[in-house]
N, CA, C and O atoms as a printed pandas DataFrame, in Angstrom:
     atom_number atom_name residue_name chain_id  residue_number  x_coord  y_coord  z_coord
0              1         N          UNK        A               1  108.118   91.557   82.125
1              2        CA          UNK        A               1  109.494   91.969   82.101
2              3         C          UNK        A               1  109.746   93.181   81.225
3              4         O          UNK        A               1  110.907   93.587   81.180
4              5         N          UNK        A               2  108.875   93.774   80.565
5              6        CA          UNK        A               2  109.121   94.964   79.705
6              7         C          UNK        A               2  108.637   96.023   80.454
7              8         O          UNK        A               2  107.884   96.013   81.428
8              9         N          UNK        A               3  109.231   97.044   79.799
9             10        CA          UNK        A               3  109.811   98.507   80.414
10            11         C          UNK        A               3  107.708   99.060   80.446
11            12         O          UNK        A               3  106.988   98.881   79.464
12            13         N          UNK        A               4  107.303   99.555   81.507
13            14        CA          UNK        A               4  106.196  100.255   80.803
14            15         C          UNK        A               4  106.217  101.925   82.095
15            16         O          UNK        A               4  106.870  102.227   83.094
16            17         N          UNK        A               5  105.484  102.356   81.559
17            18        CA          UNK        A               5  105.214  103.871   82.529
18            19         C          UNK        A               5  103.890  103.536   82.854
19            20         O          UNK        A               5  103.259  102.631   82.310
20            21         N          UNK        A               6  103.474  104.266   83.739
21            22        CA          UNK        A               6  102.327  104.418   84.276
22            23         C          UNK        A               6  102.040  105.812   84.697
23            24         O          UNK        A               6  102.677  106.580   85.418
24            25         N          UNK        A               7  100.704  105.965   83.942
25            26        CA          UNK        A               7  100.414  107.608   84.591
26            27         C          UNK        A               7   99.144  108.110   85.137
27            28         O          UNK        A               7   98.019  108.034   84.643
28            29         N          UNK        A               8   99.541  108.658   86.291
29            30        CA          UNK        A               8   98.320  108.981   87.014
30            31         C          UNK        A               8   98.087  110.524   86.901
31            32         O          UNK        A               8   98.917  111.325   87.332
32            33         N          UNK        A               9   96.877  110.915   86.279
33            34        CA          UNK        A               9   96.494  112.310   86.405
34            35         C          UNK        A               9   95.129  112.619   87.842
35            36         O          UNK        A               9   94.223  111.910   88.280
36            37         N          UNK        A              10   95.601  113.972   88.170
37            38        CA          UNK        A              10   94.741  114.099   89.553
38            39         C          UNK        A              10   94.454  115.638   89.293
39            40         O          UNK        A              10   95.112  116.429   88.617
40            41         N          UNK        A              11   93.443  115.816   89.921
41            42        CA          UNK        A              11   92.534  116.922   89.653
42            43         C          UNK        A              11   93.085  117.900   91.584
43            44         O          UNK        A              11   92.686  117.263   92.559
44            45         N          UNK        A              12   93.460  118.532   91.743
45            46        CA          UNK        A              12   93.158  119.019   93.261
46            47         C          UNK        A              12   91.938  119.990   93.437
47            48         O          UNK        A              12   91.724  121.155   93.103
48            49         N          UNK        A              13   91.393  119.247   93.945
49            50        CA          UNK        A              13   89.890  120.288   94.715
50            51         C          UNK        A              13   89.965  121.101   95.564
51            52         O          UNK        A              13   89.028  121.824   95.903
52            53         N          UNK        A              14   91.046  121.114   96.027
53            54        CA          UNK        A              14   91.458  121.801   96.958
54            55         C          UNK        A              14   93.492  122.378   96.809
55            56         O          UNK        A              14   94.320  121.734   96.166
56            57         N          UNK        A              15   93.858  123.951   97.755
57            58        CA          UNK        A              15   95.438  123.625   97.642
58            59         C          UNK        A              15   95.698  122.486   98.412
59            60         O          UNK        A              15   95.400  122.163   99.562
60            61         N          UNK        A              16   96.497  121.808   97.256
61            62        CA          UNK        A              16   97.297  121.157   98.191
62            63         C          UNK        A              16   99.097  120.942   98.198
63            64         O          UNK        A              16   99.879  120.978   97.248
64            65         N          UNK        A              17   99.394  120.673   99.912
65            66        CA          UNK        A              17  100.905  120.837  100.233
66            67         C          UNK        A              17  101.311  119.791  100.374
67            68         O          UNK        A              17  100.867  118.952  101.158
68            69         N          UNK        A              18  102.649  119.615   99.290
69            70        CA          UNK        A              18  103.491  117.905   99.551
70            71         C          UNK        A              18  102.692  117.014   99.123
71            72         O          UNK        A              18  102.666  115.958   99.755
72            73         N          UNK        A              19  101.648  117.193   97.720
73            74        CA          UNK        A              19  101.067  115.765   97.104
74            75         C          UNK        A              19  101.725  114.889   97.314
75            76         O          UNK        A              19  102.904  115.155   97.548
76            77         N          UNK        A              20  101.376  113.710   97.331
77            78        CA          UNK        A              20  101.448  112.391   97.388
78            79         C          UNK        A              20  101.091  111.610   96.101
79            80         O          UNK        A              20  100.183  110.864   96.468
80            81         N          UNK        A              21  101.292  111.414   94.961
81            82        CA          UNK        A              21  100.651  110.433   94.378
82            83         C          UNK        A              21  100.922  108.672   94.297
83            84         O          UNK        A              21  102.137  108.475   94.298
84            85         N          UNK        A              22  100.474  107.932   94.258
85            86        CA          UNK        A              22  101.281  106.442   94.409
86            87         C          UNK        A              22  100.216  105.180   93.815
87            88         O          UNK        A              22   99.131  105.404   93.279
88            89         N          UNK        A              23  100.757  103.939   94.031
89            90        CA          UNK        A              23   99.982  102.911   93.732
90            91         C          UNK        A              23  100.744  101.657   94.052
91            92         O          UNK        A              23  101.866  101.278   94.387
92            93         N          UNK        A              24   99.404  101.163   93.741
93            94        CA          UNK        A              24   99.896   99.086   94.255
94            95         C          UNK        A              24   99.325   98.392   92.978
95            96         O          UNK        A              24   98.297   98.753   92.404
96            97         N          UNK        A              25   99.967   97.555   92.679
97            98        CA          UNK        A              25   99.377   96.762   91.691
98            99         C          UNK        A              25   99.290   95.061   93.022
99           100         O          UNK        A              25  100.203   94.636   93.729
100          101         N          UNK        A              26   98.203   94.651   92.916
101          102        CA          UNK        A              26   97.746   93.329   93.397
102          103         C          UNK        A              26   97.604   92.167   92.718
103          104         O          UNK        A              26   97.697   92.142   91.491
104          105         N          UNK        A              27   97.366   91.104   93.434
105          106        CA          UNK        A              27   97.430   89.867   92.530
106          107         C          UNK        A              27   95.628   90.053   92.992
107          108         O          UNK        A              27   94.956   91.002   93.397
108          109         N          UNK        A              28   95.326   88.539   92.661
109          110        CA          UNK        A              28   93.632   88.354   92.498
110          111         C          UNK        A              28   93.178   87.870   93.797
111          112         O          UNK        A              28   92.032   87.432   93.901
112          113         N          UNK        A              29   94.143   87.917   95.016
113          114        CA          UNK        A              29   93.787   87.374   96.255
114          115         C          UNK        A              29   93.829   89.046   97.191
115          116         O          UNK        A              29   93.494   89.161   98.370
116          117         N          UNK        A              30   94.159   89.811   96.595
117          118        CA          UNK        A              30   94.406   91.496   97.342
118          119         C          UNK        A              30   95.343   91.687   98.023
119          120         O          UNK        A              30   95.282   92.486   98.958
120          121         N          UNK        A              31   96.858   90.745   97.619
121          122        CA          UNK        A              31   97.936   90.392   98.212
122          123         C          UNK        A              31   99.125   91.904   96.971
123          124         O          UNK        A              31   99.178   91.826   95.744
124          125         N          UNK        A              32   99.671   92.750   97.601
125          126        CA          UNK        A              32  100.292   93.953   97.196
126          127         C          UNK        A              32  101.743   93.466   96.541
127          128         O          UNK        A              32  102.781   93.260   97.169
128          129         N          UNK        A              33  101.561   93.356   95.308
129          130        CA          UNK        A              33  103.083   92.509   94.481
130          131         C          UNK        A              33  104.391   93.211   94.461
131          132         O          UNK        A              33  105.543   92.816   94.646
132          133         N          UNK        A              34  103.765   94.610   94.124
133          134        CA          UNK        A              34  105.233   95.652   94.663
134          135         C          UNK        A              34  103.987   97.156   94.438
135          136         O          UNK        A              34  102.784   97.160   94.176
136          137         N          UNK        A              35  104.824   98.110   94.649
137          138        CA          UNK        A              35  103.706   99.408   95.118
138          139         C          UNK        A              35  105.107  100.548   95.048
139          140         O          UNK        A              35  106.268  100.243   95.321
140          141         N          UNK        A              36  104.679  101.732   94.665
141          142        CA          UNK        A              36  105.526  103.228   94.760
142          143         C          UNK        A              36  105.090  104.536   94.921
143          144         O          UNK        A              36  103.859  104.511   94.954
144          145         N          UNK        A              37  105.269  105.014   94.970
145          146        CA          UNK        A              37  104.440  106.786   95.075
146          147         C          UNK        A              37  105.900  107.337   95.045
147          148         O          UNK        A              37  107.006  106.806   95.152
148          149         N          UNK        A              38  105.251  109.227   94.767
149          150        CA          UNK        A              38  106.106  110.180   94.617
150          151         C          UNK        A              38  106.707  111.079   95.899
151          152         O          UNK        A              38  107.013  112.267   96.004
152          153         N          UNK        A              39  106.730  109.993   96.779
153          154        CA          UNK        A              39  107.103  111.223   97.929
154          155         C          UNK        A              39  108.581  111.298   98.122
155          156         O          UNK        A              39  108.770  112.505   98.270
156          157         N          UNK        A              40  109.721  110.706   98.203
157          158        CA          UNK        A              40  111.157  110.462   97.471
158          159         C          UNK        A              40  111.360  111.475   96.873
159          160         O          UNK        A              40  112.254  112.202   97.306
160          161         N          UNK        A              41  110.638  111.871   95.713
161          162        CA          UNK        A              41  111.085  112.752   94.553
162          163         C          UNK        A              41  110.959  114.057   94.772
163          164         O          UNK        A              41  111.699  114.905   94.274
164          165         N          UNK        A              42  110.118  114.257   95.447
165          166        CA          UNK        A              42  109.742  115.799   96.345
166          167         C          UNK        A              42  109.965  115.530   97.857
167          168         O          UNK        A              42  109.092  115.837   98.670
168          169         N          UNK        A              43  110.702  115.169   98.093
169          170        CA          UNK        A              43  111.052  114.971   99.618
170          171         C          UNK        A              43  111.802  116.543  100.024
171          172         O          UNK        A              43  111.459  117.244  100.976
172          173         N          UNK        A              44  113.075  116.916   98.871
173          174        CA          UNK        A              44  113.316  118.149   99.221
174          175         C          UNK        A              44  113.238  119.756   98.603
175          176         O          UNK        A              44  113.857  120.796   98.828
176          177         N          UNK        A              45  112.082  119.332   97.669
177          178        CA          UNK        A              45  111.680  120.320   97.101
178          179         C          UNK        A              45  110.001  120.442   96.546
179          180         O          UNK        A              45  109.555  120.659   95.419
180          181         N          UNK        A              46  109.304  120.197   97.888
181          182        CA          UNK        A              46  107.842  119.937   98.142
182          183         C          UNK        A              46  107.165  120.659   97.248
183          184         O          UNK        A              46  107.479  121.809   96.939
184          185         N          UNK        A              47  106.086  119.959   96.726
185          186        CA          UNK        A              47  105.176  120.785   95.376
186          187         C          UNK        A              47  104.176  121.304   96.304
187          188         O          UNK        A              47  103.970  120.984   97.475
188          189         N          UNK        A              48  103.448  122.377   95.383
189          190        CA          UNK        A              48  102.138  122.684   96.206
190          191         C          UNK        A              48  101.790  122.907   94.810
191          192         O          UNK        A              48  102.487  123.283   93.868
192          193         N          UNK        A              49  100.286  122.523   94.899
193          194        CA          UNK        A              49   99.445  122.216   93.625
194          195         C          UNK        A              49   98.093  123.232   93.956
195          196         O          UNK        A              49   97.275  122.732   94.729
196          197         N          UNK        A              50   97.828  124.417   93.515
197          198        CA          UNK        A              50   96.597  125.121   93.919
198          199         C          UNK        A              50   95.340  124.363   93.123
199          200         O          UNK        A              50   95.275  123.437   92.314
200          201         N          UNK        A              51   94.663  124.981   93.583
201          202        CA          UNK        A              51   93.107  124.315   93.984
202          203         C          UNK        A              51   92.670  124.358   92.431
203          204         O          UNK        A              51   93.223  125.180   91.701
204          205         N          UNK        A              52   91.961  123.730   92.056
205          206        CA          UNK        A              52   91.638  123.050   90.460
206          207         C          UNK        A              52   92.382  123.075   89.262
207          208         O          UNK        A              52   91.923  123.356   88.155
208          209         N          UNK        A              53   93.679  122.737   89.551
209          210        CA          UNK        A              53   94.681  122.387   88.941
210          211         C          UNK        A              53   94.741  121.005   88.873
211          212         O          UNK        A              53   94.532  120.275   89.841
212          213         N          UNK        A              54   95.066  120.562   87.576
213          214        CA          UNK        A              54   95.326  118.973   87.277
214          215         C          UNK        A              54   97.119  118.926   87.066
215          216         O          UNK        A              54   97.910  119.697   86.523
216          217         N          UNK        A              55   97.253  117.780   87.697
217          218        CA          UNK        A              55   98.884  117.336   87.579
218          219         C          UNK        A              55   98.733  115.706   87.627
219          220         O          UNK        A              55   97.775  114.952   87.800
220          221         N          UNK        A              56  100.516  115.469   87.326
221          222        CA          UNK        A              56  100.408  114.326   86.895
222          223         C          UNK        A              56  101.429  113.375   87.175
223          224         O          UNK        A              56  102.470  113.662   86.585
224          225         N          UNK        A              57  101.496  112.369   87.851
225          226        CA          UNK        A              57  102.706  111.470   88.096
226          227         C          UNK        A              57  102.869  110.222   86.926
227          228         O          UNK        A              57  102.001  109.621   86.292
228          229         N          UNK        A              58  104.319  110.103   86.921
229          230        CA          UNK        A              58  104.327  109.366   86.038
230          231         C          UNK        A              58  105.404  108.220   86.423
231          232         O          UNK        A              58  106.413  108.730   86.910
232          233         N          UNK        A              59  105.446  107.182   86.360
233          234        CA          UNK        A              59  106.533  106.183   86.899
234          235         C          UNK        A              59  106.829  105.093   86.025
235          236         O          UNK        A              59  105.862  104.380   85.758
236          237         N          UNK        A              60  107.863  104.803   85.543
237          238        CA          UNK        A              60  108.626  104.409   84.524
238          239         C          UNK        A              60  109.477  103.247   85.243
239          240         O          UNK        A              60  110.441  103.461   85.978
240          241         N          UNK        A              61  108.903  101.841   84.873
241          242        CA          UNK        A              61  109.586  101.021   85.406
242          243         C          UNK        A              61  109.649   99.666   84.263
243          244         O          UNK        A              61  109.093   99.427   83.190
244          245         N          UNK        A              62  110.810   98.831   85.282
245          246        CA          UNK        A              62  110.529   97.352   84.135
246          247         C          UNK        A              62  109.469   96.567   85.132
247          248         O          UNK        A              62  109.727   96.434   86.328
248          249         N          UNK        A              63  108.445   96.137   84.630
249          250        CA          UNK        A              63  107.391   95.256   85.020
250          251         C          UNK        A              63  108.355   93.904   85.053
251          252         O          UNK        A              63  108.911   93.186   84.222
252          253         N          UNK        A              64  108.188   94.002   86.990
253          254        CA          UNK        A              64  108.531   92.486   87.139
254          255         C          UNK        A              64  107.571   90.838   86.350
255          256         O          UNK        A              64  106.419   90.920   85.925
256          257         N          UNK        A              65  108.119   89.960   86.339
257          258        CA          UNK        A              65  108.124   88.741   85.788
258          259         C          UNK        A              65  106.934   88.311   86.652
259          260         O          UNK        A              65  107.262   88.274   87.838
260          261         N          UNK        A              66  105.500   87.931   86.408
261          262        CA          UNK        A              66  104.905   87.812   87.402
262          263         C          UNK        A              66  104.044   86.171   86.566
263          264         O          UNK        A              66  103.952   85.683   85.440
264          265         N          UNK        A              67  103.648   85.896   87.778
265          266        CA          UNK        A              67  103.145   84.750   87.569
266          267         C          UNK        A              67  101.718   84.843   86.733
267          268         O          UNK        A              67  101.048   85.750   87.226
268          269         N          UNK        A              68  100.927   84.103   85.457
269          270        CA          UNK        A              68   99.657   84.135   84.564
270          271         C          UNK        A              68   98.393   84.199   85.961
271          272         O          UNK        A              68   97.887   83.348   86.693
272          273         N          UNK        A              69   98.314   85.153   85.863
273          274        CA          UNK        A              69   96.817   85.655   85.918
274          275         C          UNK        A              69   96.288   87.162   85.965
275          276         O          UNK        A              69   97.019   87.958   85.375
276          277         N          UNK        A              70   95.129   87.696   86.571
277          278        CA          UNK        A              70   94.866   88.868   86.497
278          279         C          UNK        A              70   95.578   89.482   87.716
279          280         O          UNK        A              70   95.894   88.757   88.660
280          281         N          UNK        A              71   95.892   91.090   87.715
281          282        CA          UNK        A              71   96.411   91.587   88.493
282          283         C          UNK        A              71   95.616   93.268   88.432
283          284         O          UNK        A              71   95.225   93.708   87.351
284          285         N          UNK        A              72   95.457   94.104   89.782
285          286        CA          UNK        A              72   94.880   95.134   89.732
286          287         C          UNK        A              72   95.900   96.453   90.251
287          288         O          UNK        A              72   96.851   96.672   91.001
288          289         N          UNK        A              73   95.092   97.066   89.402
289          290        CA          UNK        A              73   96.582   99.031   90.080
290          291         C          UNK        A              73   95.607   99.926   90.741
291          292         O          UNK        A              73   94.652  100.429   90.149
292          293         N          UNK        A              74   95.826  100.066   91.726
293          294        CA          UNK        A              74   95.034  100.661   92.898
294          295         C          UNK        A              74   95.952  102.012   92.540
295          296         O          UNK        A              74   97.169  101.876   92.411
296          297         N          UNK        A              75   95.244  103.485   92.365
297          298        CA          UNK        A              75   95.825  104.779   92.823
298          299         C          UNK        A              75   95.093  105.236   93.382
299          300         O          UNK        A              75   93.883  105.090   93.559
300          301         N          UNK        A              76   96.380  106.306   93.952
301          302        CA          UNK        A              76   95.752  107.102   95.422
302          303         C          UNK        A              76   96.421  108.867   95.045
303          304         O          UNK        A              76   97.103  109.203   94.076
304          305         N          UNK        A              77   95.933  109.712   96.173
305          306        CA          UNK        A              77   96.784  110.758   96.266
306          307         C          UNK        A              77   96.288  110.796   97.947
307          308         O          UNK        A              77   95.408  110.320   98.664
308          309         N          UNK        A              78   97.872  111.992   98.068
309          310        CA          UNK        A              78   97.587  111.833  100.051
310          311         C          UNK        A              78   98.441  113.229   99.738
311          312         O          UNK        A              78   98.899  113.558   98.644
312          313         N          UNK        A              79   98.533  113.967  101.007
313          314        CA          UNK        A              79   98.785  115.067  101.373
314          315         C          UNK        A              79   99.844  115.215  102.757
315          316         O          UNK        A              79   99.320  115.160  103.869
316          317         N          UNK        A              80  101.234  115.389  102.650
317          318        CA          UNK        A              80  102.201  115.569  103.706
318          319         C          UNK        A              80  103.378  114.475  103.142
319          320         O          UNK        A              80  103.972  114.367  102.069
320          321         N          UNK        A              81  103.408  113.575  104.677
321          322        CA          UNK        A              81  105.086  113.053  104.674
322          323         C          UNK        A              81  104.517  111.511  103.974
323          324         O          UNK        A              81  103.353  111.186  103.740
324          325         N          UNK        A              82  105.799  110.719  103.743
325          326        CA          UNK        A              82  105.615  109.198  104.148
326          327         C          UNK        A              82  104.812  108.336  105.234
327          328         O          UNK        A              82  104.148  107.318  105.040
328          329         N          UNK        A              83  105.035  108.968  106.332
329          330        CA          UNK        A              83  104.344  108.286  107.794
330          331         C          UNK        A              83  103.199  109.395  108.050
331          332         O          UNK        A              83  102.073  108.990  108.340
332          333         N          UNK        A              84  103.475  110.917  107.944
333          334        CA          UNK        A              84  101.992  111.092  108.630
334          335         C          UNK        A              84  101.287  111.862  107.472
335          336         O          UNK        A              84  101.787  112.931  107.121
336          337         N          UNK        A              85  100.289  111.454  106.920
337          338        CA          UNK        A              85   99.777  112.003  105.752
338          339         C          UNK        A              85   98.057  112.045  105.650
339          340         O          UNK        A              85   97.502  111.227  106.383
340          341         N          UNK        A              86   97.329  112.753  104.971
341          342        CA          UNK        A              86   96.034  112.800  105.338
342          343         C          UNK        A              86   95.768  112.081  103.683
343          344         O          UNK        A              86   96.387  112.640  102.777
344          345         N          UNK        A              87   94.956  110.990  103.337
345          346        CA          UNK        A              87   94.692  110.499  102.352
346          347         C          UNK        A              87   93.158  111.026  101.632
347          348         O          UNK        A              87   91.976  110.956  101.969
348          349         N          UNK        A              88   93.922  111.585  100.453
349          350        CA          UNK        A              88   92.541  112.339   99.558
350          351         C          UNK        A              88   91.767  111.400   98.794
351          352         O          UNK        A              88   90.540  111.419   98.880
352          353         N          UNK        A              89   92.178  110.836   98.286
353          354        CA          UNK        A              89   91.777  109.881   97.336
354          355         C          UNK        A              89   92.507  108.463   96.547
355          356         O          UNK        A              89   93.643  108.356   96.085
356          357         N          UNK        A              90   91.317  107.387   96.599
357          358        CA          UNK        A              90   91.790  106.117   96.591
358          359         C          UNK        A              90   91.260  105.460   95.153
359          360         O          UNK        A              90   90.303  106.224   95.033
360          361         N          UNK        A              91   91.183  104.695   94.095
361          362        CA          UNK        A              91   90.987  103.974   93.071
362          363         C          UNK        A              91   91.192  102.956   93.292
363          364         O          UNK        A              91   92.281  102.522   92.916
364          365         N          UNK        A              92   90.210  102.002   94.051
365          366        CA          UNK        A              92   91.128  100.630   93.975
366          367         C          UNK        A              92   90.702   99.940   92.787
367          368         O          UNK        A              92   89.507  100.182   92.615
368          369         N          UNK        A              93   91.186   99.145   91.845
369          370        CA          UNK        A              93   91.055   98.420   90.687
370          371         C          UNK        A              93   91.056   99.356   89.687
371          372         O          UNK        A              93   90.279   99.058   88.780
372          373         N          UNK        A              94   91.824  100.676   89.485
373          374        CA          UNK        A              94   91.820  101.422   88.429
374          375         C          UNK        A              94   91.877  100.898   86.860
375          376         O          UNK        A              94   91.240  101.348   85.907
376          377         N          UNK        A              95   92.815   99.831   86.879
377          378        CA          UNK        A              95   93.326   99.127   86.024
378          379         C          UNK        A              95   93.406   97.594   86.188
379          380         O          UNK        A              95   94.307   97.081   86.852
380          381         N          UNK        A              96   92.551   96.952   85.639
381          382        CA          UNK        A              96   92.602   95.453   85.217
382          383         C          UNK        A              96   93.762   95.035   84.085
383          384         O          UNK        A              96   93.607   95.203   82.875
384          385         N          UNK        A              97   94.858   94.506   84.656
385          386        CA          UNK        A              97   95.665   93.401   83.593
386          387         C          UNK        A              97   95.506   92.408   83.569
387          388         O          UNK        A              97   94.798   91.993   84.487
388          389         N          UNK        A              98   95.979   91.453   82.641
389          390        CA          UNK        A              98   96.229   89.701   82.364
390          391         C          UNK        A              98   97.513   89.755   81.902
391          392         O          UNK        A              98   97.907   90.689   81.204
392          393         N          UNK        A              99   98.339   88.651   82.294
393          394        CA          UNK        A              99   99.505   87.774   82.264
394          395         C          UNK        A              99   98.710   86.601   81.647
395          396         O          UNK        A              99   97.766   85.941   82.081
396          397         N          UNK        A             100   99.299   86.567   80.669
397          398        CA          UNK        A             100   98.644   85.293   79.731
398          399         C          UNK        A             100   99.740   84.192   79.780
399          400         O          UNK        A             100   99.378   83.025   79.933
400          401         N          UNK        A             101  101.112   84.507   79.653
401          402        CA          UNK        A             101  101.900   83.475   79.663
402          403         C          UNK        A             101  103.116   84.084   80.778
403          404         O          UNK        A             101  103.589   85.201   80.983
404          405         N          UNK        A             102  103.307   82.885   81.289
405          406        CA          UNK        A             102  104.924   83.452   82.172
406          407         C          UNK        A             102  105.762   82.105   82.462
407          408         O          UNK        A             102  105.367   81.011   82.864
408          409         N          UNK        A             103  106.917   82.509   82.157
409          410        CA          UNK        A             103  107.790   81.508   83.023
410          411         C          UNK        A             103  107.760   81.202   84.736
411          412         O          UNK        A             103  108.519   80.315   85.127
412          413         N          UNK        A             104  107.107   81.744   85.515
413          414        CA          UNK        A             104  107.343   81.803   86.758
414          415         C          UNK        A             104  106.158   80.785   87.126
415          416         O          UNK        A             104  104.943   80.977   87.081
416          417         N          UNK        A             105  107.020   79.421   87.576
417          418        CA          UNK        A             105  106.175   78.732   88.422
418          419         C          UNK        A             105  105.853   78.571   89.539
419          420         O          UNK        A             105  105.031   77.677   89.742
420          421         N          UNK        A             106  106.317   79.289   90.598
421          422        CA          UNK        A             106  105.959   79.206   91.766
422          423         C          UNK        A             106  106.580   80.929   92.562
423          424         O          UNK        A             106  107.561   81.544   92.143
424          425         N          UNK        A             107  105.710   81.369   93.718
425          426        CA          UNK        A             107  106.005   82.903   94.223
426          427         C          UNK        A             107  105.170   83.725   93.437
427          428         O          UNK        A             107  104.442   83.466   92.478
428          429         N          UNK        A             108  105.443   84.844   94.085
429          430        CA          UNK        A             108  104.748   86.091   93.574
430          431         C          UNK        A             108  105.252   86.532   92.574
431          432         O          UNK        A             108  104.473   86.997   91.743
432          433         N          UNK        A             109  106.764   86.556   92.264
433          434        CA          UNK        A             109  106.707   87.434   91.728
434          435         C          UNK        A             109  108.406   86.224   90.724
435          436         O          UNK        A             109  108.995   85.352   91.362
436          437         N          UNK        A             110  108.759   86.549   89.260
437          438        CA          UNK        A             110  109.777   85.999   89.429
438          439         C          UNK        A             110  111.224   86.968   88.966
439          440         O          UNK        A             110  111.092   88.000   88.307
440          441         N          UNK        A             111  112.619   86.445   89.433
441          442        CA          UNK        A             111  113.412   87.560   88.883
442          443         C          UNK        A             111  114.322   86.439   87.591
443          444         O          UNK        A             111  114.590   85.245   87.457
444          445         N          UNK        A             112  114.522   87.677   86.884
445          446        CA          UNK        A             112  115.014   87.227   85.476
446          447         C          UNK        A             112  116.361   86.499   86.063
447          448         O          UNK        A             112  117.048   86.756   87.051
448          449         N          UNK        A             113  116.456   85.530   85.100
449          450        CA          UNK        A             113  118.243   85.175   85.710
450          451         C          UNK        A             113  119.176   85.938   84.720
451          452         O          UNK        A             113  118.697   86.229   83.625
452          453         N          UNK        A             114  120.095   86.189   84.920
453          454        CA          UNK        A             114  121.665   86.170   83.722
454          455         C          UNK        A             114  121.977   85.630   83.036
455          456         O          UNK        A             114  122.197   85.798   81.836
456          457         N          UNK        A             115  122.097   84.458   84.033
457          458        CA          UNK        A             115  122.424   83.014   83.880
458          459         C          UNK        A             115  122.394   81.732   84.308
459          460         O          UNK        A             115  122.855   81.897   85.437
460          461         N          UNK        A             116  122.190   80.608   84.221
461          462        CA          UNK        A             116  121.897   79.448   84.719
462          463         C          UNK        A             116  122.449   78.750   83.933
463          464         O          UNK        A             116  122.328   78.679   82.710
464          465         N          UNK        A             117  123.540   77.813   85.144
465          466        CA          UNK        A             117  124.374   76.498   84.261
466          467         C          UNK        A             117  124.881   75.602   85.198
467          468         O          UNK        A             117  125.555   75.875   86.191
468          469         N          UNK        A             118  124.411   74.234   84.709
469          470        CA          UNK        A             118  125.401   73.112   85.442
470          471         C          UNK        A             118  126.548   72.878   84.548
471          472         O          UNK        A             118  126.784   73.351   83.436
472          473         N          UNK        A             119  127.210   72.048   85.270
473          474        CA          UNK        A             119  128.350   72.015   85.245
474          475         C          UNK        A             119  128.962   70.729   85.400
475          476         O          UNK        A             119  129.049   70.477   86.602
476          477         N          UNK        A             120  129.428   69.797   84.673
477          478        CA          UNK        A             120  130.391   68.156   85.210
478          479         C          UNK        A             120  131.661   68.886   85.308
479          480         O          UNK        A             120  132.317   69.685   84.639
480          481         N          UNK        A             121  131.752   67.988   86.935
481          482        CA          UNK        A             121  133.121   68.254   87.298
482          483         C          UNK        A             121  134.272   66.895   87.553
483          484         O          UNK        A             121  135.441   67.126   87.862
């Protein structure tokens, strides 16, 4: 449930038009818990990254509530749109975590409440 960033640095070997950078974090069965990339953010003002230049995505989120065990962050980079894109490069298991303790007993994933209350009526 705490705030963390994540950052992916990428090398281009080549120019490239409309990077893509993104990722999935998985549970321990290779089941995709939630996943994002940067194509949204340059949707209308497309980067082009020349050829052995390093850049860097960075994504700033609250880490959902997830159930105790290990979980993996797969990154990638791809080249073009959302739907038609040529994929450069893949990392699967870049990053090994553990969830040591969680409230969430059952599902993938759990959401925080506000609040929870009964009530005699």
């Amino acid at each position: 449930g705490e705030t963390v960033t994540l950052v992916i640095t990428c090398k281009a070997n080549e120019d490239l038009h409309s990077p893509i950078v993104g990722f999935q974090v998985k549970d321990r069965l290779g089941q995709i818990i939630f996943a994002d990339n940067t194509y949204l953010t340059t949707i209308h003002k497309p980067l082009h990254v020349p050829a052995e230049v390093f850049f860097q995505a960075s994504f700033t989120f609250q880490m959902p509530v997830m159930p105790a065990g290990e979980y993996a962050v797969t990154a990638s980079t791809a080249e073009g749109t959302q739907h038609e894109h040529v994929q450069h490069h893949f990392i699967h298991e870049a990053v090994v975590f553990k969830v040591h303790a969680s409230p969430v007993c059952f599902g993938l994933i759990g959401v925080p409440m506000n609040d929870i209350r009964i009530n005699m009526l």
